[in-house]
XYZ file of C-alpha atoms in Angstrom:
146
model
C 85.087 71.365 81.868
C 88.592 71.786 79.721
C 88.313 75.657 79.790
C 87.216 75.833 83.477
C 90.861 74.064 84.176
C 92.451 76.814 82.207
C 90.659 79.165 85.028
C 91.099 77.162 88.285
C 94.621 76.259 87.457
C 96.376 79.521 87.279
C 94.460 80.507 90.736
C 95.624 77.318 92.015
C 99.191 78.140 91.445
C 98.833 81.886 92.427
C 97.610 80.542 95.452
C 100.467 77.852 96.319
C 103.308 80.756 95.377
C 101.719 83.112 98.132
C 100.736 81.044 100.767
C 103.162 80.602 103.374
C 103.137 77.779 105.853
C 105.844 79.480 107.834
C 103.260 82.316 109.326
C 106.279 84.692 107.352
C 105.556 88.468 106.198
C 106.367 88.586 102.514
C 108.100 91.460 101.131
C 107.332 93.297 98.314
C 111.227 92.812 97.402
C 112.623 89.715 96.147
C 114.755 87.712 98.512
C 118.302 87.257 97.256
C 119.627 84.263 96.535
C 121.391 84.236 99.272
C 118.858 85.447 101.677
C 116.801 82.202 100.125
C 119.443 79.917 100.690
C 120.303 80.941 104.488
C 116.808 80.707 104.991
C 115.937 77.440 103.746
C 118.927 76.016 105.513
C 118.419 77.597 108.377
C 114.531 76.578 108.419
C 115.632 72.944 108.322
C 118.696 73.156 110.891
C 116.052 75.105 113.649
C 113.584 71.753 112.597
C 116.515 69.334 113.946
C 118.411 71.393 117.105
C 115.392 73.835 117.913
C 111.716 72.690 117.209
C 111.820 70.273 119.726
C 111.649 73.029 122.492
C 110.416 75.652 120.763
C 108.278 73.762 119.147
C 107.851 74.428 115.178
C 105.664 77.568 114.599
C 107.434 78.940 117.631
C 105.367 79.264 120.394
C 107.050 77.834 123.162
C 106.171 74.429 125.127
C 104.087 75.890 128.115
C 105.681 77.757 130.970
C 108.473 75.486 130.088
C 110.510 76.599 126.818
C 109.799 80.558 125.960
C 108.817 81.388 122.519
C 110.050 82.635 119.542
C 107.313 84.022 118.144
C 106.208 87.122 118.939
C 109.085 87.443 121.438
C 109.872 90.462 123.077
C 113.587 88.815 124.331
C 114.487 88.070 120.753
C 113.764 91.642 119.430
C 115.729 93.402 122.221
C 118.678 90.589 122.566
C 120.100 89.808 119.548
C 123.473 89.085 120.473
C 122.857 87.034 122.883
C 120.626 85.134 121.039
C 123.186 84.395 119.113
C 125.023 83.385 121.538
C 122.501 81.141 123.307
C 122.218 78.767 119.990
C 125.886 77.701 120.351
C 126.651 78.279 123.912
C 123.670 77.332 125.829
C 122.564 79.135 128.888
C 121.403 78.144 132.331
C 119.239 80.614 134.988
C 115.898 82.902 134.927
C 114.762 84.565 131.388
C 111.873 86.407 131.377
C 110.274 86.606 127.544
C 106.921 89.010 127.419
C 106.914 89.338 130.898
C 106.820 85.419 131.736
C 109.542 83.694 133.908
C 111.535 80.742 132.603
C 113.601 78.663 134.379
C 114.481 75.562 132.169
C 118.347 75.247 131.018
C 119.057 75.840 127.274
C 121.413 73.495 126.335
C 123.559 75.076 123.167
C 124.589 73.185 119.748
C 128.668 73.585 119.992
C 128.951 71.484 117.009
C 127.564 73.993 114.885
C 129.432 76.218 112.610
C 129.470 79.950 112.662
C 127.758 79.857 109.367
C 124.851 77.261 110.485
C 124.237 79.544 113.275
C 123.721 82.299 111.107
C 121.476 80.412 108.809
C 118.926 79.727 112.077
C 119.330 83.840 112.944
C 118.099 84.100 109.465
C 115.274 81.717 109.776
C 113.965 82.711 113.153
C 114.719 86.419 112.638
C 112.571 86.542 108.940
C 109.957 84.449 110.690
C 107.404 84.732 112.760
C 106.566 88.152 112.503
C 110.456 89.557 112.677
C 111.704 91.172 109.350
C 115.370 91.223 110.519
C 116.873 90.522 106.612
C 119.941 87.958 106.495
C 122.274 87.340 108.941
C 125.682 87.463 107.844
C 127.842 84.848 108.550
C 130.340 87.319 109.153
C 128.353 89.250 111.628
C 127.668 85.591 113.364
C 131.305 85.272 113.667
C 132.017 88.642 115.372
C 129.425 87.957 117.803
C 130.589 84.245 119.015
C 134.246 85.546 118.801
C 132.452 87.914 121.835
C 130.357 85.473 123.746
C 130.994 85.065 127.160
């Protein structure tokens, strides 16, 4: 029984260090540090301002809130994605060829480099491999938001 633990432990752990409750593609490459960081924080800020709507794997609520997953609006609008988190947005989206219509209200309280923590968590999740999202790119692209 004693050496079968030696066995079924290691696989155990191999197991738990691989599997990935956020549905995200693993790299060969080691994250940074940083890249860890920005997405850890930016995995639990999306949990408290996002998840609601956009529920937290990312699919969407419905015809209601559009998803993030697997979403066609996110690959081909990043800036205004960025955008959208902080200023909101009101009117028709269309997100892989679906309609929405329900108001997005934005987070104004957060800071440019909380915003760029969530780019880094939705963009590395989910399918999208964007890398992290510089605060300093965040910046440059609110400093341009209409």
């Amino acid at each position: 029984m004693r050496s079968s633990l030696w066995i079924i432990l290691p696989v155990a752990l191999v197991l738990v260090i691989t599997c990935d409750r956020s549905n995200r593609i693993l790299s060969d490459k080691k994250p940074s540090i940083k890249f860890t960081q920005y997405y850890l924080q930016g995995e639990q800020l999306y949990q408290k301002h996002c998840s609601n709507c956009h529920q937290p794997d990312g699919t969407g609520l419905g015809r209601v809130y559009p998803p993030l997953h697997q979403s066609d609006f996110m690959t081909n609008n990043f800036e205004q994605v960025i955008c959208l988190m902080k200023k909101g947005m009101e009117g028709e989206i269309t997100v892989n060829g679906k309609e929405y219509n329900q108001p997005m209200p934005g987070v104004s309280t957060l800071t440019d480099l909380e915003i760029a923590e969530i780019a880094t968590y939705i963009y590395n999740t989910w399918e999208h491999q964007r890398g992290i999202i510089e605060v300093s790119e965040a910046s440059r692209i609110l400093r341009e938001c209409r």
